[in-house]
mmCIF file of C-alpha atoms in Angstrom:
data_model
loop_
_atom_site.group_PDB
_atom_site.id
_atom_site.type_symbol
_atom_site.label_atom_id
_atom_site.label_comp_id
_atom_site.label_asym_id
_atom_site.label_seq_id
_atom_site.Cartn_x
_atom_site.Cartn_y
_atom_site.Cartn_z
ATOM 1 C CA MET A 5 26.841 25.790 11.225
ATOM 2 C CA SER A 6 25.278 24.316 8.132
ATOM 3 C CA ARG A 7 28.321 22.192 7.276
ATOM 4 C CA ALA A 8 28.574 20.827 10.792
ATOM 5 C CA PHE A 9 24.860 20.042 10.644
ATOM 6 C CA ARG A 10 25.319 18.220 7.313
ATOM 7 C CA ARG A 11 28.148 16.182 8.737
ATOM 8 C CA VAL A 12 26.195 15.027 11.779
ATOM 9 C CA LEU A 13 22.851 14.637 10.008
ATOM 10 C CA PRO A 14 23.404 14.067 6.301
ATOM 11 C CA TYR A 15 19.822 12.875 5.846
ATOM 12 C CA PRO A 16 17.678 14.735 8.393
ATOM 13 C CA LEU A 17 14.364 13.330 7.113
ATOM 14 C CA LEU A 18 15.619 9.758 7.106
ATOM 15 C CA SER A 19 17.054 10.148 10.609
ATOM 16 C CA LEU A 20 13.810 11.660 11.844
ATOM 17 C CA SER A 21 11.743 8.802 10.422
ATOM 18 C CA ILE A 22 14.065 6.172 11.912
ATOM 19 C CA PHE A 23 13.787 7.949 15.265
ATOM 20 C CA VAL A 24 9.984 8.011 15.154
ATOM 21 C CA MET A 25 9.804 4.442 13.878
ATOM 22 C CA TRP A 26 11.916 3.156 16.735
ATOM 23 C CA LEU A 27 9.816 4.964 19.325
ATOM 24 C CA LEU A 28 6.621 3.616 17.740
ATOM 25 C CA LEU A 29 7.990 0.065 17.711
ATOM 26 C CA ASN A 30 9.019 0.372 21.355
ATOM 27 C CA GLN A 31 5.814 2.140 22.345
ATOM 28 C CA SER A 32 7.653 4.087 24.992
ATOM 29 C CA VAL A 33 9.440 7.396 25.473
ATOM 30 C CA THR A 34 11.711 6.332 28.313
ATOM 31 C CA PRO A 35 15.263 7.803 28.286
ATOM 32 C CA ALA A 36 16.680 4.437 27.232
ATOM 33 C CA ALA A 37 14.371 4.181 24.222
ATOM 34 C CA LEU A 38 15.068 7.799 23.280
ATOM 35 C CA THR A 39 18.826 7.286 23.453
ATOM 36 C CA PHE A 40 18.778 4.164 21.375
ATOM 37 C CA ALA A 41 16.454 5.786 18.856
ATOM 38 C CA ALA A 42 18.879 8.721 18.542
ATOM 39 C CA VAL A 43 21.830 6.357 18.054
ATOM 40 C CA LEU A 44 19.945 4.454 15.367
ATOM 41 C CA ALA A 45 18.860 7.664 13.664
ATOM 42 C CA LEU A 46 22.415 9.019 13.495
ATOM 43 C CA GLY A 47 23.822 5.654 12.412
ATOM 44 C CA GLY A 48 21.171 5.278 9.720
ATOM 45 C CA GLY A 49 22.090 8.644 8.253
ATOM 46 C CA TRP A 50 25.788 7.785 8.178
ATOM 47 C CA VAL A 51 25.154 4.422 6.574
ATOM 48 C CA MET A 52 23.172 6.143 3.821
ATOM 49 C CA THR A 53 26.104 8.409 2.943
ATOM 50 C CA ALA A 54 27.912 5.302 1.705
ATOM 51 C CA LEU A 55 25.237 5.024 -1.011
ATOM 52 C CA GLY A 56 25.878 8.614 -2.070
ATOM 53 C CA GLN A 57 22.231 9.362 -2.820
ATOM 54 C CA GLU A 58 21.341 13.034 -2.538
ATOM 55 C CA SER A 59 19.052 14.015 0.287
ATOM 56 C CA PRO A 60 15.645 15.203 -0.987
ATOM 57 C CA ARG A 61 14.833 18.895 -0.707
ATOM 58 C CA ILE A 62 11.245 19.374 0.324
ATOM 59 C CA ARG A 63 9.434 22.697 0.089
ATOM 60 C CA ARG A 64 5.916 23.981 0.587
ATOM 61 C CA PRO A 65 4.510 22.016 3.534
ATOM 62 C CA TRP A 66 1.036 23.321 2.745
ATOM 63 C CA THR A 67 1.152 21.731 -0.724
ATOM 64 C CA ILE A 68 2.161 18.438 0.906
ATOM 65 C CA VAL A 69 -0.913 18.553 3.145
ATOM 66 C CA LYS A 70 -3.118 19.397 0.161
ATOM 67 C CA LEU A 71 -1.607 16.594 -1.910
ATOM 68 C CA LEU A 72 -2.154 14.104 0.915
ATOM 69 C CA GLY A 73 -5.803 15.122 1.119
ATOM 70 C CA ILE A 74 -6.262 14.841 -2.648
ATOM 71 C CA VAL A 75 -4.600 11.425 -2.733
ATOM 72 C CA PHE A 76 -6.777 10.182 0.123
ATOM 73 C CA VAL A 77 -9.972 11.336 -1.611
ATOM 74 C CA ASP A 78 -8.809 9.758 -4.874
ATOM 75 C CA ILE A 79 -8.006 6.464 -3.151
ATOM 76 C CA VAL A 80 -11.515 6.359 -1.684
ATOM 77 C CA HIS A 81 -13.109 7.237 -5.046
ATOM 78 C CA SER A 82 -11.147 4.690 -7.042
ATOM 79 C CA ASN A 83 -11.700 2.015 -4.387
ATOM 80 C CA ILE A 84 -15.436 2.463 -4.899
ATOM 81 C CA ALA A 85 -15.052 2.503 -8.690
ATOM 82 C CA VAL A 86 -12.950 -0.670 -8.794
ATOM 83 C CA ALA A 87 -15.244 -2.439 -6.304
ATOM 84 C CA ARG A 88 -18.183 -1.626 -8.584
ATOM 85 C CA ILE A 89 -16.344 -2.990 -11.625
ATOM 86 C CA ILE A 90 -15.537 -6.215 -9.778
ATOM 87 C CA LEU A 91 -19.039 -6.748 -8.400
ATOM 88 C CA ARG A 92 -20.911 -5.698 -11.548
ATOM 89 C CA PRO A 93 -18.609 -6.217 -14.539
ATOM 90 C CA LYS A 94 -21.330 -5.006 -16.920
ATOM 91 C CA SER A 95 -21.236 -1.518 -15.422
ATOM 92 C CA ARG A 96 -17.790 -0.916 -16.877
ATOM 93 C CA ARG A 97 -17.767 1.461 -19.829
ATOM 94 C CA GLY A 98 -14.143 1.455 -20.916
ATOM 95 C CA ALA A 99 -11.704 -1.350 -21.551
ATOM 96 C CA PRO A 100 -8.481 -2.158 -19.709
ATOM 97 C CA GLY A 101 -5.359 -1.038 -21.473
ATOM 98 C CA PHE A 102 -1.907 0.463 -21.393
ATOM 99 C CA MET A 103 -1.331 4.121 -22.099
ATOM 100 C CA ALA A 104 1.649 6.461 -22.222
ATOM 101 C CA VAL A 105 1.884 9.714 -20.245
ATOM 102 C CA PRO A 106 4.530 12.327 -21.049
ATOM 103 C CA LEU A 107 6.033 13.640 -17.784
ATOM 104 C CA ASP A 108 7.996 16.824 -17.157
ATOM 105 C CA MET A 109 9.239 15.835 -13.707
ATOM 106 C CA ARG A 110 12.791 14.477 -13.464
ATOM 107 C CA ASP A 111 13.420 14.491 -9.708
ATOM 108 C CA PRO A 112 13.859 10.835 -8.638
ATOM 109 C CA TYR A 113 12.117 11.388 -5.286
ATOM 110 C CA GLY A 114 9.170 13.086 -6.963
ATOM 111 C CA LEU A 115 8.905 10.227 -9.432
ATOM 112 C CA ALA A 116 9.030 7.708 -6.592
ATOM 113 C CA VAL A 117 6.176 9.471 -4.799
ATOM 114 C CA LEU A 118 4.208 9.643 -8.053
ATOM 115 C CA ALA A 119 4.710 5.884 -8.498
ATOM 116 C CA ILE A 120 3.382 5.274 -5.000
ATOM 117 C CA VAL A 121 0.388 7.555 -5.571
ATOM 118 C CA LEU A 122 -0.530 6.025 -8.930
ATOM 119 C CA THR A 123 -0.166 2.451 -7.757
ATOM 120 C CA SER A 124 -1.996 2.926 -4.478
ATOM 121 C CA THR A 125 -5.043 4.339 -6.224
ATOM 122 C CA PRO A 126 -6.742 1.156 -7.409
ATOM 123 C CA GLY A 127 -7.355 1.129 -11.147
ATOM 124 C CA THR A 128 -3.994 2.511 -12.233
ATOM 125 C CA ILE A 129 -0.595 0.848 -12.056
ATOM 126 C CA TRP A 130 2.744 2.461 -12.769
ATOM 127 C CA THR A 131 4.523 0.137 -15.158
ATOM 128 C CA ASN A 132 7.620 1.759 -16.550
ATOM 129 C CA PHE A 133 9.267 5.136 -16.877
ATOM 130 C CA SER A 134 11.864 5.957 -19.470
ATOM 131 C CA SER A 135 14.107 8.719 -18.155
ATOM 132 C CA SER A 136 15.530 9.440 -21.625
ATOM 133 C CA SER A 137 12.208 10.181 -23.333
ATOM 134 C CA GLY A 138 10.263 11.181 -20.203
ATOM 135 C CA MET A 139 7.453 8.801 -21.141
ATOM 136 C CA LEU A 140 5.596 6.901 -18.455
ATOM 137 C CA LEU A 141 3.701 3.712 -19.214
ATOM 138 C CA ILE A 142 0.723 2.949 -16.977
ATOM 139 C CA HIS A 143 -1.986 0.294 -17.063
ATOM 140 C CA VAL A 144 -5.533 1.488 -16.458
ATOM 141 C CA LEU A 145 -8.403 -0.831 -15.537
ATOM 142 C CA ASP A 146 -11.170 1.341 -16.945
ATOM 143 C CA LEU A 147 -9.675 3.243 -19.855
ATOM 144 C CA GLN A 148 -12.224 5.469 -21.591
ATOM 145 C CA ASP A 149 -10.414 8.675 -22.390
ATOM 146 C CA GLU A 150 -6.622 8.796 -22.458
ATOM 147 C CA GLN A 151 -6.510 12.595 -22.451
ATOM 148 C CA MET A 152 -8.554 12.690 -19.240
ATOM 149 C CA TRP A 153 -6.027 10.455 -17.479
ATOM 150 C CA ILE A 154 -3.091 12.485 -18.777
ATOM 151 C CA ASP A 155 -4.715 15.705 -17.527
ATOM 152 C CA THR A 156 -5.514 14.151 -14.153
ATOM 153 C CA ILE A 157 -2.005 12.885 -13.589
ATOM 154 C CA LYS A 158 -0.326 16.062 -14.783
ATOM 155 C CA ASN A 159 -2.576 18.615 -13.087
ATOM 156 C CA ARG A 160 -3.528 16.829 -9.906
ATOM 157 C CA TYR A 161 -0.289 15.118 -8.957
ATOM 158 C CA GLU A 162 2.688 16.045 -11.109
ATOM 159 C CA ARG A 163 2.293 19.814 -10.812
ATOM 160 C CA ARG A 164 2.120 19.657 -7.008
ATOM 161 C CA LEU A 165 4.959 17.150 -6.736
ATOM 162 C CA MET A 166 7.146 19.419 -8.872
ATOM 163 C CA GLU A 167 6.328 22.295 -6.540
ATOM 164 C CA ILE A 168 7.362 20.184 -3.563
ATOM 165 C CA PHE A 169 10.500 18.519 -4.885
ATOM 166 C CA GLU A 170 11.937 20.785 -7.604
ATOM 167 C CA MET B 23 -2.081 9.614 29.773
ATOM 168 C CA ARG B 24 -5.725 8.711 30.147
ATOM 169 C CA PHE B 25 -7.900 10.775 27.892
ATOM 170 C CA LEU B 26 -11.051 8.732 28.321
ATOM 171 C CA PRO B 27 -12.385 7.261 31.537
ATOM 172 C CA LEU B 28 -13.132 3.581 31.189
ATOM 173 C CA PRO B 29 -16.743 2.677 31.885
ATOM 174 C CA PRO B 30 -17.484 -0.092 34.373
ATOM 175 C CA ALA B 31 -17.632 -3.585 32.908
ATOM 176 C CA ARG B 32 -21.125 -4.463 31.781
ATOM 177 C CA PRO B 33 -22.957 -7.718 31.312
ATOM 178 C CA LEU B 34 -23.505 -8.863 27.724
ATOM 179 C CA ASP B 35 -24.947 -5.913 25.888
ATOM 180 C CA LEU B 36 -25.595 -4.680 22.378
ATOM 181 C CA PRO B 37 -22.309 -2.895 21.508
ATOM 182 C CA PHE B 38 -20.329 -5.900 22.631
ATOM 183 C CA LEU B 39 -22.495 -8.263 20.597
ATOM 184 C CA VAL B 40 -22.235 -6.039 17.521
ATOM 185 C CA LEU B 41 -18.449 -5.866 17.773
ATOM 186 C CA ASP B 42 -18.157 -9.589 18.422
ATOM 187 C CA TRP B 43 -20.260 -10.462 15.384
ATOM 188 C CA SER B 44 -18.545 -7.877 13.234
ATOM 189 C CA LEU B 45 -15.155 -9.338 14.109
ATOM 190 C CA PHE B 46 -16.445 -12.844 13.404
ATOM 191 C CA ILE B 47 -17.848 -11.813 10.013
ATOM 192 C CA ALA B 48 -14.624 -9.957 9.208
ATOM 193 C CA GLN B 49 -12.586 -13.050 9.944
ATOM 194 C CA LEU B 50 -14.942 -15.086 7.776
ATOM 195 C CA PHE B 51 -14.556 -12.581 4.921
ATOM 196 C CA LEU B 52 -10.793 -12.518 5.230
ATOM 197 C CA GLY B 53 -10.718 -16.313 5.281
ATOM 198 C CA LEU B 54 -12.767 -16.361 2.076
ATOM 199 C CA ALA B 55 -10.452 -13.746 0.593
ATOM 200 C CA MET B 56 -7.487 -15.962 1.440
ATOM 201 C CA ALA B 57 -9.276 -18.855 -0.254
ATOM 202 C CA CYS B 58 -9.703 -16.771 -3.434
ATOM 203 C CA ALA B 59 -6.033 -15.826 -3.334
ATOM 204 C CA ALA B 60 -5.095 -19.460 -2.726
ATOM 205 C CA TYR B 61 -7.097 -20.450 -5.807
ATOM 206 C CA ARG B 62 -4.974 -18.101 -7.929
ATOM 207 C CA LEU B 63 -1.873 -19.341 -6.167
ATOM 208 C CA ILE B 64 -2.646 -22.974 -7.004
ATOM 209 C CA PHE B 65 -4.481 -22.820 -10.332
ATOM 210 C CA GLY B 66 -3.425 -19.417 -11.682
ATOM 211 C CA PRO B 67 -2.829 -20.065 -15.353
ATOM 212 C CA ARG B 68 0.574 -18.418 -15.465
ATOM 213 C CA ALA B 69 3.438 -17.808 -13.089
ATOM 214 C CA GLN B 70 2.639 -14.091 -12.669
ATOM 215 C CA ASP B 71 -0.901 -14.978 -11.539
ATOM 216 C CA ARG B 72 0.529 -17.223 -8.867
ATOM 217 C CA VAL B 73 2.820 -14.489 -7.573
ATOM 218 C CA LEU B 74 -0.111 -12.074 -7.517
ATOM 219 C CA GLY B 75 -2.109 -14.691 -5.598
ATOM 220 C CA LEU B 76 0.701 -15.013 -3.071
ATOM 221 C CA ASP B 77 0.854 -11.246 -2.664
ATOM 222 C CA THR B 78 -2.889 -11.028 -1.967
ATOM 223 C CA PHE B 79 -2.665 -14.064 0.282
ATOM 224 C CA TYR B 80 -0.140 -12.522 2.626
ATOM 225 C CA VAL B 81 -1.910 -9.150 2.782
ATOM 226 C CA ASN B 82 -5.129 -10.944 3.745
ATOM 227 C CA ALA B 83 -3.296 -13.076 6.299
ATOM 228 C CA MET B 84 -1.877 -9.903 7.817
ATOM 229 C CA LEU B 85 -5.358 -8.404 8.089
ATOM 230 C CA LEU B 86 -6.692 -11.627 9.600
ATOM 231 C CA LEU B 87 -4.029 -11.480 12.299
ATOM 232 C CA LEU B 88 -4.882 -7.831 13.014
ATOM 233 C CA THR B 89 -8.581 -8.639 13.447
ATOM 234 C CA TYR B 90 -7.644 -11.567 15.661
ATOM 235 C CA GLY B 91 -5.496 -9.193 17.702
ATOM 236 C CA ILE B 92 -8.498 -6.905 18.213
ATOM 237 C CA ARG B 93 -10.666 -9.881 19.093
ATOM 238 C CA ILE B 94 -8.488 -11.109 21.917
ATOM 239 C CA ALA B 95 -7.314 -7.551 22.720
ATOM 240 C CA SER B 96 -3.644 -8.427 22.441
ATOM 241 C CA ALA B 97 -0.984 -6.279 20.807
ATOM 242 C CA VAL B 98 1.351 -9.217 20.163
ATOM 243 C CA TYR B 99 -0.268 -9.919 16.816
ATOM 244 C CA PHE B 100 0.714 -6.486 15.589
ATOM 245 C CA GLU B 101 4.342 -7.553 15.413
ATOM 246 C CA VAL B 102 3.434 -10.766 13.654
ATOM 247 C CA ALA B 103 1.451 -8.748 11.110
ATOM 248 C CA LEU B 104 4.374 -6.379 10.579
ATOM 249 C CA ILE B 105 6.769 -9.261 9.963
ATOM 250 C CA ILE B 106 4.332 -10.957 7.562
ATOM 251 C CA GLY B 107 4.112 -7.693 5.643
ATOM 252 C CA MET B 108 7.885 -7.314 5.407
ATOM 253 C CA LEU B 109 8.653 -10.902 4.454
ATOM 254 C CA GLY B 110 5.770 -10.993 1.992
ATOM 255 C CA PHE B 111 7.131 -7.929 0.233
ATOM 256 C CA VAL B 112 10.593 -9.443 -0.040
ATOM 257 C CA GLY B 113 9.054 -12.668 -1.340
ATOM 258 C CA THR B 114 7.008 -10.908 -4.013
ATOM 259 C CA VAL B 115 9.992 -8.890 -5.176
ATOM 260 C CA ALA B 116 12.230 -11.951 -5.353
ATOM 261 C CA LEU B 117 9.607 -13.935 -7.264
ATOM 262 C CA SER B 118 8.991 -11.069 -9.704
ATOM 263 C CA LYS B 119 12.696 -10.872 -10.295
ATOM 264 C CA PHE B 120 12.724 -14.597 -10.875
ATOM 265 C CA ILE B 121 9.897 -14.376 -13.417
ATOM 266 C CA MET B 122 11.703 -11.606 -15.254
ATOM 267 C CA ARG B 123 15.088 -13.251 -15.635
ATOM 268 C CA GLY B 124 14.887 -16.806 -14.442
ATOM 269 C CA GLU B 125 17.257 -16.207 -11.554
ATOM 270 C CA VAL B 126 16.987 -14.225 -8.340
ATOM 271 C CA ILE B 127 20.573 -13.094 -7.945
ATOM 272 C CA GLU B 128 22.141 -11.769 -11.098
ATOM 273 C CA MET C 15 3.368 -4.815 26.011
ATOM 274 C CA ILE C 16 1.248 -7.916 26.488
ATOM 275 C CA ASP C 17 -2.002 -6.779 28.005
ATOM 276 C CA ILE C 18 -3.503 -9.894 29.483
ATOM 277 C CA ASP C 19 -6.097 -7.979 31.458
ATOM 278 C CA LEU C 20 -7.513 -6.170 28.430
ATOM 279 C CA THR C 21 -10.692 -7.330 26.764
ATOM 280 C CA PHE C 22 -12.780 -5.525 24.244
ATOM 281 C CA LYS C 23 -15.814 -5.962 26.501
ATOM 282 C CA ASP C 24 -14.495 -2.867 28.284
ATOM 283 C CA LEU C 25 -14.931 -0.663 25.232
ATOM 284 C CA PRO C 26 -17.464 2.162 25.538
ATOM 285 C CA ALA C 27 -20.438 1.801 23.216
ATOM 286 C CA TRP C 28 -19.402 4.383 20.602
ATOM 287 C CA ALA C 29 -15.930 2.901 20.248
ATOM 288 C CA ALA C 30 -17.364 -0.592 19.920
ATOM 289 C CA TYR C 31 -19.730 0.479 17.147
ATOM 290 C CA VAL C 32 -17.063 2.425 15.242
ATOM 291 C CA THR C 33 -14.554 -0.423 15.544
ATOM 292 C CA ALA C 34 -17.191 -2.899 14.380
ATOM 293 C CA LEU C 35 -18.054 -0.756 11.361
ATOM 294 C CA PHE C 36 -14.435 -0.176 10.348
ATOM 295 C CA VAL C 37 -13.433 -3.818 10.727
ATOM 296 C CA PHE C 38 -16.441 -4.844 8.650
ATOM 297 C CA LEU C 39 -15.732 -2.287 5.902
ATOM 298 C CA GLY C 40 -12.049 -3.170 5.755
ATOM 299 C CA SER C 41 -12.607 -6.895 5.507
ATOM 300 C CA SER C 42 -15.354 -6.408 2.887
ATOM 301 C CA LEU C 43 -12.938 -4.406 0.746
ATOM 302 C CA ALA C 44 -10.284 -7.095 1.109
ATOM 303 C CA LEU C 45 -12.828 -9.740 0.140
ATOM 304 C CA ILE C 46 -14.030 -7.739 -2.885
ATOM 305 C CA GLY C 47 -10.433 -7.318 -4.003
ATOM 306 C CA SER C 48 -9.787 -11.036 -3.726
ATOM 307 C CA ILE C 49 -13.036 -11.831 -5.576
ATOM 308 C CA GLY C 50 -11.756 -9.543 -8.309
ATOM 309 C CA LEU C 51 -8.653 -11.688 -8.409
ATOM 310 C CA LEU C 52 -10.934 -14.612 -9.283
ATOM 311 C CA ARG C 53 -13.401 -12.915 -11.611
ATOM 312 C CA LEU C 54 -11.397 -10.565 -13.802
ATOM 313 C CA LYS C 55 -10.365 -11.998 -17.133
ATOM 314 C CA SER C 56 -6.732 -11.128 -17.867
ATOM 315 C CA PHE C 57 -3.652 -10.809 -15.694
ATOM 316 C CA TYR C 58 -3.319 -7.072 -16.238
ATOM 317 C CA GLU C 59 -6.899 -6.576 -14.999
ATOM 318 C CA ARG C 60 -6.356 -8.844 -12.015
ATOM 319 C CA VAL C 61 -3.331 -6.836 -10.899
ATOM 320 C CA HIS C 62 -5.655 -3.975 -9.924
ATOM 321 C CA ALA C 63 -7.918 -6.010 -7.656
ATOM 322 C CA PRO C 64 -5.707 -6.698 -4.592
ATOM 323 C CA THR C 65 -4.904 -2.987 -4.325
ATOM 324 C CA LEU C 66 -8.356 -2.599 -2.758
ATOM 325 C CA GLY C 67 -7.398 -4.689 0.237
ATOM 326 C CA ALA C 68 -3.890 -3.288 0.396
ATOM 327 C CA THR C 69 -4.952 0.361 0.567
ATOM 328 C CA LEU C 70 -8.340 1.219 1.982
ATOM 329 C CA GLY C 71 -9.051 -2.269 3.355
ATOM 330 C CA THR C 72 -5.879 -2.264 5.428
ATOM 331 C CA GLY C 73 -6.486 1.378 6.313
ATOM 332 C CA PHE C 74 -9.907 0.671 7.789
ATOM 333 C CA ILE C 75 -8.703 -2.283 9.856
ATOM 334 C CA LEU C 76 -5.654 -0.384 11.102
ATOM 335 C CA VAL C 77 -7.810 2.583 12.166
ATOM 336 C CA ALA C 78 -10.155 0.164 13.950
ATOM 337 C CA SER C 79 -7.192 -1.413 15.719
ATOM 338 C CA MET C 80 -5.735 1.974 16.678
ATOM 339 C CA LEU C 81 -9.074 3.173 18.021
ATOM 340 C CA CYS C 82 -9.745 -0.024 19.932
ATOM 341 C CA PHE C 83 -6.354 -0.180 21.629
ATOM 342 C CA SER C 84 -6.154 3.570 22.290
ATOM 343 C CA VAL C 85 -9.493 3.514 24.104
ATOM 344 C CA LEU C 86 -8.773 0.256 25.917
ATOM 345 C CA ARG C 87 -5.398 1.382 27.204
ATOM 346 C CA GLY C 88 -6.493 4.953 27.776
ATOM 347 C CA ARG C 89 -3.463 6.301 25.930
ATOM 348 C CA LEU C 90 -2.556 6.884 22.303
ATOM 349 C CA SER C 91 -1.580 3.620 20.637
ATOM 350 C CA VAL C 92 -0.641 4.444 17.082
ATOM 351 C CA HIS C 93 2.092 1.963 16.235
ATOM 352 C CA GLU C 94 -0.248 0.522 13.571
ATOM 353 C CA ILE C 95 0.788 3.530 11.485
ATOM 354 C CA LEU C 96 4.035 1.641 10.878
ATOM 355 C CA ILE C 97 2.180 -1.092 9.001
ATOM 356 C CA ALA C 98 0.305 1.522 6.972
ATOM 357 C CA VAL C 99 3.493 3.375 6.026
ATOM 358 C CA PHE C 100 5.316 0.176 5.266
ATOM 359 C CA LEU C 101 2.522 -1.245 3.134
ATOM 360 C CA THR C 102 1.962 1.936 1.128
ATOM 361 C CA THR C 103 5.649 2.156 0.249
ATOM 362 C CA THR C 104 6.201 -1.520 -0.543
ATOM 363 C CA THR C 105 3.026 -2.503 -2.417
ATOM 364 C CA PRO C 106 3.759 -0.179 -5.382
ATOM 365 C CA VAL C 107 7.304 -1.515 -5.689
ATOM 366 C CA ALA C 108 6.145 -5.125 -5.630
ATOM 367 C CA MET C 109 3.271 -4.514 -8.077
ATOM 368 C CA MET C 110 5.454 -2.498 -10.448
ATOM 369 C CA LEU C 111 8.093 -5.229 -10.537
ATOM 370 C CA LEU C 112 5.450 -7.895 -11.070
ATOM 371 C CA VAL C 113 3.773 -6.037 -13.947
ATOM 372 C CA ARG C 114 7.139 -5.360 -15.535
ATOM 373 C CA ALA C 115 8.067 -9.012 -15.283
ATOM 374 C CA ALA C 116 4.736 -10.021 -16.825
ATOM 375 C CA LEU C 117 5.182 -7.454 -19.619
ATOM 376 C CA TYR C 118 8.645 -8.741 -20.316
ATOM 377 C CA ARG C 119 7.416 -12.331 -20.552
ATOM 378 C CA ASP C 120 4.476 -11.386 -22.751
ATOM 379 C CA ARG C 121 6.725 -9.441 -25.072
ATOM 380 C CA VAL C 122 9.138 -12.314 -25.353
ATOM 381 C CA GLU C 123 6.227 -14.635 -26.148
ATOM 382 C CA ASN C 124 4.599 -12.125 -28.542
ATOM 383 C CA ASN C 125 1.224 -11.910 -26.816
ATOM 384 C CA ARG C 126 -1.396 -9.598 -28.283
ATOM 385 C CA GLU C 127 -2.571 -7.477 -25.348
ATOM 386 C CA VAL C 128 0.854 -5.973 -24.701
ATOM 387 C CA PRO C 129 1.676 -2.530 -26.128
ATOM 388 C CA GLU C 130 3.582 -2.541 -29.395
ATOM 389 C CA SER C 131 7.193 -1.535 -29.115
ATOM 390 C CA ASN C 132 7.006 0.937 -32.020
ATOM 391 C CA LYS C 133 4.109 2.834 -30.454
ATOM 392 C CA TYR C 134 5.821 3.337 -27.108
ATOM 393 C CA LYS C 135 9.434 3.344 -28.154
ATOM 394 C CA GLY C 136 11.784 3.076 -25.236
ATOM 395 C CA VAL C 137 8.991 2.808 -22.700
ATOM 396 C CA VAL C 138 8.290 -0.898 -22.605
ATOM 397 C CA SER C 139 10.257 -2.921 -20.093
ATOM 398 C CA GLY C 140 13.313 -4.699 -21.363
ATOM 399 C CA GLN C 141 13.646 -2.375 -24.339
ATOM 400 C CA GLN C 142 16.339 -0.032 -23.119
ATOM 401 C CA ASN C 143 19.275 -2.256 -23.944
ATOM 402 C CA ARG C 144 17.775 -4.159 -26.837
ATOM 403 C CA PRO C 145 17.582 -2.469 -30.221
ATOM 404 C CA ASP C 146 14.929 -4.181 -32.347
#
């Protein structure tokens, strides 16, 4: 059962997102659109097997929901903070700068999601990650306390992402 | 599936005026934002500033098209916005690659 | 697909107000981000500014668009989510590549504001294959 499933749908999440994307683009759920979406979804999964990338294993849906909420709140907060820095430059207390964060996560999908989270919150940008030393280099717009940033990244995001992906 | 009954069409009234002006102001803002991005694109002291300007420019252009789509109540501009987003991303990546190595295809 | 008969004059009052507010907020954020692109001093500061328009600014305008078209058509119209998903996954990649490229150039040209290679050994872009 499981092997047959893997053969037909090697990347279930990818196939599902292609399916939904096609329906959204078509804006219809007619049988024709559904059929074509299914064909595309299956084909997309098979094409990906040629790249040989492992399919991500995702656990704990509740943690995903919580993480999404946290990220949304953080995006709103840092949008306001960065807007304030731009409009009133004197209100800034720290200075811009690079800093290194030691990471424990090694899962490539988890790291990709962390990169998206860090870069989409204004004020921090993921610059480089060295997989050999596990050090991540980020640039922070308002850098006051490096330890605070390290704690935020590790406790708020990395811990939850490790729960989801590892 | 109708989940909200449409009200009868009204003569010019306050909600319509508010939305009309809000859309106008939004388009003005986005135009100004594109001007700022264009400044960086043209005068940006270094090549990376120009690429950043281009990136901002296309995101703002995408938003401008979306607001225009709301204004004339047409969904066609959604597709245009989607394509601008995709091509802009490819452009930024190619230009970053170019800045890094001096050639796009290695 | 092409709704010639639609016009946003048909929106009920609450939807018109909410759409107006969201469009205004979104475009203000995009404008603030672009002003930041002008006002901030160094490249690495400027990189942060456009993120405003690309995240919450786009989000507001997309929600306004979704609301407006859903109410106008009387059915869910959420294909704008595609733009949101696409933008949130691509912007980080583009920004990361751009910052890396800038770092690489600054390191080659020995600029001051770039992290020293001995402090962050093996972290700085372009260092992996170059012993120095």
